Amino acid sequence: MRVCVIGTGYVGLVAGAGFADMGNDVVCCDIDAEKIARLSRGELPIFEPGLEPLVKHNLGEGRLVFTTAIEQAVSKAEIVFVAVGTPPGPDGEADLSQIFAAGASIGRGLKGFTVVAIKSTVPVGTSDRLRDTIAANTTQPFAVISNPEFLKEGDAVNDFMKPDRVIVGATDPRAVDVLRHVYAPFLRTSDRLIAMDPHSAELTKYAANTMLAIRISFMNEMAGLCERLGADVDAVRRGVGADPRIGNKFLFPGSGYGGSCFPKDIKALLTTARGAGAAVEIADAAQRVNERQKRVLGEKVVAHFGGQLAGKKIALWGLAFKPGTDDIREAPALVLIDQLLAAGARVAAHDPAANAAVRKQLGDRIELASAAYDAVKDAAALVLVTEWHEFRRPNFERIKQLLAQPVLFDGRNIWEPGYLRSLGFTYYGIGRK
Ligand code: NAD
């Protein structure tokens, strides 16, 4: 099929490369000319496992093309996916300006019946509003549908190539057929396409992200309770997750969730619900618990040193909001860094992928080490924030030699407290005995 993707960020680039890999002719568009120039040379602006070979291969085969000429790309497409950003506005509502700017370009470009699928996460009713925007710019026939994306950063290519489900919110049966056609190669083992009305599809995405955030916040509260009661949250997590009605995913306590999706999507859901006069108190609580949780690790560090952090160097491992990505949007590490700097500490950090993004945001406020162990040298403590694989079984003897004091804060409960104590470390986890 002739596919156009508007917006080449985490979602648009993965989707564009994925559709191209199935043999479609894909044109990926963006207003960021520098990004498009780099992508056309096969250089990736983001880190996402498996994405670079996919982009390079399909670019080389001529099935994947990058351009800033959006209207021209739209004019040739049978289906246009909109994957632009929907960041939070000043009051927490989703800022839809990129969606409607893309809509105007689509309207000006349309030629012949075309399906416009919204992949971006958008509030209920946005597909209606996008239809109006496009209609104001064209006389050509088209259908707007909702097709929310569920990929996870860090595993985005896998998620896109093997989706758990494909949600299609449409009223026009022709549009559903087009979506079935373009997604069929991804759904060969079983039909996981769920068709529904557009409003339900739009809400499904917010409900899914909010449900996941609620699970995390609930377990973070249980971790706090375990610390008060002398229980162990790892044991509780395993016991609870063994119930198939509950399942064992998304039950890990830690330093709070971050990223470009959960925080903004919950805020947007709350704003939508308030506007509709509906109560969504659990979502509201999950968000408040998360804000508090992001400070827990920093509070443990400050408490350990009795508030005397002035001039002390604290080492941080992991800055991205999760492993496998260079994305630091709303990352818990940023809150921790602010806490430590405010307490007078010096911070030295290392992340396998996100050092450059942090340098761009924080400049020289912290020291960024290109090797993990360099960050640890002469530090008063090491704090694990993001559980990249390479941090799971590091050389603790080397860490002990490098540290000025053998103190570890494990923000993701990935290390063995008993073993570390036997090596002479003081160990802090989250909700562990
Ligand atoms: P992003 O910020 O990485 O990328 C958005 C891209 O759109 C940018 O390259 C930007 O230059 C481009 N853009 C903005 N306005 C444009 C316009 N008028 N025309 C063409 N291009 C334009 O965003 P993202 O993380 O890929 O997220 C995109 C959407 O998908 C958001 O609504 C997000 O909530 C949703 N989503 C994200 C994820 C994720 O893991 N990142 C997962 C599922 C859904």
PDB file of N, CA and C and ligand atoms in Angstrom, residues 6-12 29-32 35 70 83-86 98 101-102 119-121 149-153 205 260-261 264-265 329, ligand 1:
ATOM      1  N   ILE A   6       2.864  11.033   9.223  1.00  0.00           N
ATOM      2  CA  ILE A   6       3.205  12.425   9.544  1.00  0.00           C
ATOM      3  C   ILE A   6       3.715  12.498  10.980  1.00  0.00           C
ATOM      4  N   GLY A   7       4.954  12.976  11.137  1.00  0.00           N
ATOM      5  CA  GLY A   7       5.607  12.991  12.457  1.00  0.00           C
ATOM      6  C   GLY A   7       6.556  11.818  12.530  1.00  0.00           C
ATOM      7  N   THR A   8       7.860  12.086  12.637  1.00  0.00           N
ATOM      8  CA  THR A   8       8.834  10.980  12.676  1.00  0.00           C
ATOM      9  C   THR A   8       9.533  10.934  14.031  1.00  0.00           C
ATOM     10  N   GLY A   9       8.755  10.913  15.108  1.00  0.00           N
ATOM     11  CA  GLY A   9       9.309  10.741  16.461  1.00  0.00           C
ATOM     12  C   GLY A   9       9.345   9.262  16.797  1.00  0.00           C
ATOM     13  N   TYR A  10       9.242   8.939  18.070  1.00  0.00           N
ATOM     14  CA  TYR A  10       9.333   7.554  18.526  1.00  0.00           C
ATOM     15  C   TYR A  10       8.258   6.698  17.849  1.00  0.00           C
ATOM     16  N   VAL A  11       7.051   7.216  17.750  1.00  0.00           N
ATOM     17  CA  VAL A  11       5.955   6.423  17.183  1.00  0.00           C
ATOM     18  C   VAL A  11       6.000   6.417  15.653  1.00  0.00           C
ATOM     19  N   GLY A  12       6.103   7.610  15.056  1.00  0.00           N
ATOM     20  CA  GLY A  12       6.031   7.713  13.598  1.00  0.00           C
ATOM     21  C   GLY A  12       7.160   6.985  12.904  1.00  0.00           C
ATOM     22  N   CYS A  29       6.971  11.944   6.964  1.00  0.00           N
ATOM     23  CA  CYS A  29       7.099  13.406   6.850  1.00  0.00           C
ATOM     24  C   CYS A  29       7.315  14.027   8.226  1.00  0.00           C
ATOM     25  N   ASP A  30       7.994  15.160   8.217  1.00  0.00           N
ATOM     26  CA  ASP A  30       8.145  15.919   9.453  1.00  0.00           C
ATOM     27  C   ASP A  30       8.383  17.376   9.078  1.00  0.00           C
ATOM     28  N   ILE A  31       8.069  18.280  10.022  1.00  0.00           N
ATOM     29  CA  ILE A  31       8.371  19.694   9.774  1.00  0.00           C
ATOM     30  C   ILE A  31       9.807  20.016  10.192  1.00  0.00           C
ATOM     31  N   ASP A  32      10.448  19.081  10.888  1.00  0.00           N
ATOM     32  CA  ASP A  32      11.822  19.291  11.354  1.00  0.00           C
ATOM     33  C   ASP A  32      12.777  18.888  10.221  1.00  0.00           C
ATOM     34  N   LYS A  35      15.926  16.862  11.106  1.00  0.00           N
ATOM     35  CA  LYS A  35      15.627  15.447  11.383  1.00  0.00           C
ATOM     36  C   LYS A  35      15.462  14.676  10.068  1.00  0.00           C
ATOM     37  N   ILE A  70       4.986  17.595   2.950  1.00  0.00           N
ATOM     38  CA  ILE A  70       3.882  16.796   3.501  1.00  0.00           C
ATOM     39  C   ILE A  70       2.719  16.682   2.518  1.00  0.00           C
ATOM     40  N   ALA A  83       1.139  10.932  13.506  1.00  0.00           N
ATOM     41  CA  ALA A  83       1.897  10.509  14.704  1.00  0.00           C
ATOM     42  C   ALA A  83       2.680  11.690  15.279  1.00  0.00           C
ATOM     43  N   VAL A  84       2.061  12.852  15.265  1.00  0.00           N
ATOM     44  CA  VAL A  84       2.726  14.053  15.805  1.00  0.00           C
ATOM     45  C   VAL A  84       2.563  14.077  17.329  1.00  0.00           C
ATOM     46  N   GLY A  85       3.261  14.984  17.975  1.00  0.00           N
ATOM     47  CA  GLY A  85       3.228  15.043  19.432  1.00  0.00           C
ATOM     48  C   GLY A  85       1.936  15.656  19.966  1.00  0.00           C
ATOM     49  N   THR A  86       1.553  15.228  21.165  1.00  0.00           N
ATOM     50  CA  THR A  86       0.399  15.826  21.857  1.00  0.00           C
ATOM     51  C   THR A  86       0.824  16.131  23.289  1.00  0.00           C
ATOM     52  N   GLN A  98      -0.302  20.467  17.156  1.00  0.00           N
ATOM     53  CA  GLN A  98       0.424  19.729  16.101  1.00  0.00           C
ATOM     54  C   GLN A  98      -0.547  18.885  15.263  1.00  0.00           C
ATOM     55  N   ALA A 101      -2.381  21.296  12.908  1.00  0.00           N
ATOM     56  CA  ALA A 101      -1.458  21.783  11.862  1.00  0.00           C
ATOM     57  C   ALA A 101      -1.272  20.681  10.827  1.00  0.00           C
ATOM     58  N   ALA A 102      -1.107  19.437  11.308  1.00  0.00           N
ATOM     59  CA  ALA A 102      -0.968  18.308  10.378  1.00  0.00           C
ATOM     60  C   ALA A 102      -2.263  18.156   9.564  1.00  0.00           C
ATOM     61  N   LYS A 119      -2.733   8.159  15.080  1.00  0.00           N
ATOM     62  CA  LYS A 119      -1.924   7.265  15.932  1.00  0.00           C
ATOM     63  C   LYS A 119      -1.549   7.967  17.224  1.00  0.00           C
ATOM     64  N   SER A 120      -1.466   9.292  17.170  1.00  0.00           N
ATOM     65  CA  SER A 120      -1.128  10.051  18.376  1.00  0.00           C
ATOM     66  C   SER A 120      -2.189   9.776  19.441  1.00  0.00           C
ATOM     67  N   THR A 121      -1.804   9.975  20.703  1.00  0.00           N
ATOM     68  CA  THR A 121      -2.765   9.812  21.800  1.00  0.00           C
ATOM     69  C   THR A 121      -3.548  11.111  21.938  1.00  0.00           C
ATOM     70  N   GLU A 149      -1.749   3.996  19.348  1.00  0.00           N
ATOM     71  CA  GLU A 149      -0.557   3.155  19.331  1.00  0.00           C
ATOM     72  C   GLU A 149      -0.209   2.717  20.756  1.00  0.00           C
ATOM     73  N   PHE A 150       0.166   1.428  20.893  1.00  0.00           N
ATOM     74  CA  PHE A 150       0.449   0.892  22.228  1.00  0.00           C
ATOM     75  C   PHE A 150       1.907   0.468  22.405  1.00  0.00           C
ATOM     76  N   LEU A 151       2.778   0.854  21.473  1.00  0.00           N
ATOM     77  CA  LEU A 151       4.171   0.407  21.610  1.00  0.00           C
ATOM     78  C   LEU A 151       4.825   0.996  22.852  1.00  0.00           C
ATOM     79  N   LYS A 152       5.842   0.269  23.361  1.00  0.00           N
ATOM     80  CA  LYS A 152       6.612   0.733  24.523  1.00  0.00           C
ATOM     81  C   LYS A 152       7.979   1.173  24.045  1.00  0.00           C
ATOM     82  N   GLU A 153       8.417   2.337  24.466  1.00  0.00           N
ATOM     83  CA  GLU A 153       9.784   2.720  24.162  1.00  0.00           C
ATOM     84  C   GLU A 153      10.708   1.700  24.791  1.00  0.00           C
ATOM     85  N   LYS A 205      -7.043   4.130  24.781  1.00  0.00           N
ATOM     86  CA  LYS A 205      -5.607   4.409  24.970  1.00  0.00           C
ATOM     87  C   LYS A 205      -5.358   5.057  26.336  1.00  0.00           C
ATOM     88  N   SER A 260       7.197   9.987  28.276  1.00  0.00           N
ATOM     89  CA  SER A 260       6.397  10.977  27.557  1.00  0.00           C
ATOM     90  C   SER A 260       4.916  10.639  27.589  1.00  0.00           C
ATOM     91  N   CYS A 261       4.565   9.453  28.125  1.00  0.00           N
ATOM     92  CA  CYS A 261       3.159   9.026  27.985  1.00  0.00           C
ATOM     93  C   CYS A 261       2.372   9.023  29.299  1.00  0.00           C
ATOM     94  N   LYS A 264       1.635  12.505  31.089  1.00  0.00           N
ATOM     95  CA  LYS A 264       0.808  13.438  30.302  1.00  0.00           C
ATOM     96  C   LYS A 264      -0.578  12.849  30.006  1.00  0.00           C
ATOM     97  N   ASP A 265      -0.627  11.544  29.799  1.00  0.00           N
ATOM     98  CA  ASP A 265      -1.924  10.947  29.456  1.00  0.00           C
ATOM     99  C   ASP A 265      -2.869  10.956  30.655  1.00  0.00           C
ATOM    100  N   ARG A 329      12.148  12.384  29.118  1.00  0.00           N
ATOM    101  CA  ARG A 329      10.971  13.192  29.454  1.00  0.00           C
ATOM    102  C   ARG A 329      10.358  12.692  30.772  1.00  0.00           C
TER     103      ARG A 329
HETATM  104  P1  NAD B   1       7.779  12.904  19.343  1.00  0.00           P
HETATM  105  O1  NAD B   1       7.762  14.246  19.989  1.00  0.00           O
HETATM  106  O2  NAD B   1       8.972  12.017  19.507  1.00  0.00           O
HETATM  107  O3  NAD B   1       7.575  13.111  17.754  1.00  0.00           O
HETATM  108  C1  NAD B   1       6.626  13.945  17.173  1.00  0.00           C
HETATM  109  C2  NAD B   1       7.144  14.390  15.804  1.00  0.00           C
HETATM  110  O4  NAD B   1       6.114  15.106  15.116  1.00  0.00           O
HETATM  111  C3  NAD B   1       8.343  15.335  15.887  1.00  0.00           C
HETATM  112  O5  NAD B   1       9.396  14.832  15.068  1.00  0.00           O
HETATM  113  C4  NAD B   1       7.796  16.661  15.335  1.00  0.00           C
HETATM  114  O6  NAD B   1       8.781  17.438  14.656  1.00  0.00           O
HETATM  115  C5  NAD B   1       6.720  16.171  14.391  1.00  0.00           C
HETATM  116  N1  NAD B   1       5.699  17.182  14.073  1.00  0.00           N
HETATM  117  C6  NAD B   1       5.114  18.082  14.894  1.00  0.00           C
HETATM  118  N2  NAD B   1       4.202  18.812  14.211  1.00  0.00           N
HETATM  119  C7  NAD B   1       4.189  18.357  12.938  1.00  0.00           C
HETATM  120  C8  NAD B   1       3.447  18.699  11.769  1.00  0.00           C
HETATM  121  N3  NAD B   1       2.523  19.641  11.784  1.00  0.00           N
HETATM  122  N4  NAD B   1       3.714  18.022  10.637  1.00  0.00           N
HETATM  123  C9  NAD B   1       4.666  17.044  10.600  1.00  0.00           C
HETATM  124  N5  NAD B   1       5.380  16.673  11.681  1.00  0.00           N
HETATM  125  C10 NAD B   1       5.159  17.326  12.822  1.00  0.00           C
HETATM  126  O7  NAD B   1       6.467  12.174  19.801  1.00  0.00           O
HETATM  127  P2  NAD B   1       6.233  10.592  20.053  1.00  0.00           P
HETATM  128  O8  NAD B   1       6.859  10.183  21.331  1.00  0.00           O
HETATM  129  O9  NAD B   1       6.534   9.842  18.789  1.00  0.00           O
HETATM  130  O10 NAD B   1       4.651  10.600  20.286  1.00  0.00           O
HETATM  131  C11 NAD B   1       3.746  10.903  19.249  1.00  0.00           C
HETATM  132  C12 NAD B   1       2.336  10.611  19.725  1.00  0.00           C
HETATM  133  O11 NAD B   1       2.195   9.202  19.993  1.00  0.00           O
HETATM  134  C13 NAD B   1       1.959  11.304  21.027  1.00  0.00           C
HETATM  135  O12 NAD B   1       0.587  11.626  20.978  1.00  0.00           O
HETATM  136  C14 NAD B   1       2.207  10.246  22.069  1.00  0.00           C
HETATM  137  O13 NAD B   1       1.410  10.423  23.216  1.00  0.00           O
HETATM  138  C15 NAD B   1       1.790   8.992  21.331  1.00  0.00           C
HETATM  139  N6  NAD B   1       2.430   7.777  21.808  1.00  0.00           N
HETATM  140  C16 NAD B   1       3.752   7.787  22.168  1.00  0.00           C
HETATM  141  C17 NAD B   1       4.352   6.612  22.583  1.00  0.00           C
HETATM  142  C18 NAD B   1       5.790   6.611  23.012  1.00  0.00           C
HETATM  143  O14 NAD B   1       6.214   5.621  23.606  1.00  0.00           O
HETATM  144  N7  NAD B   1       6.573   7.666  22.728  1.00  0.00           N
HETATM  145  C19 NAD B   1       3.613   5.425  22.622  1.00  0.00           C
HETATM  146  C20 NAD B   1       2.295   5.430  22.212  1.00  0.00           C
HETATM  147  C21 NAD B   1       1.705   6.624  21.813  1.00  0.00           C
END
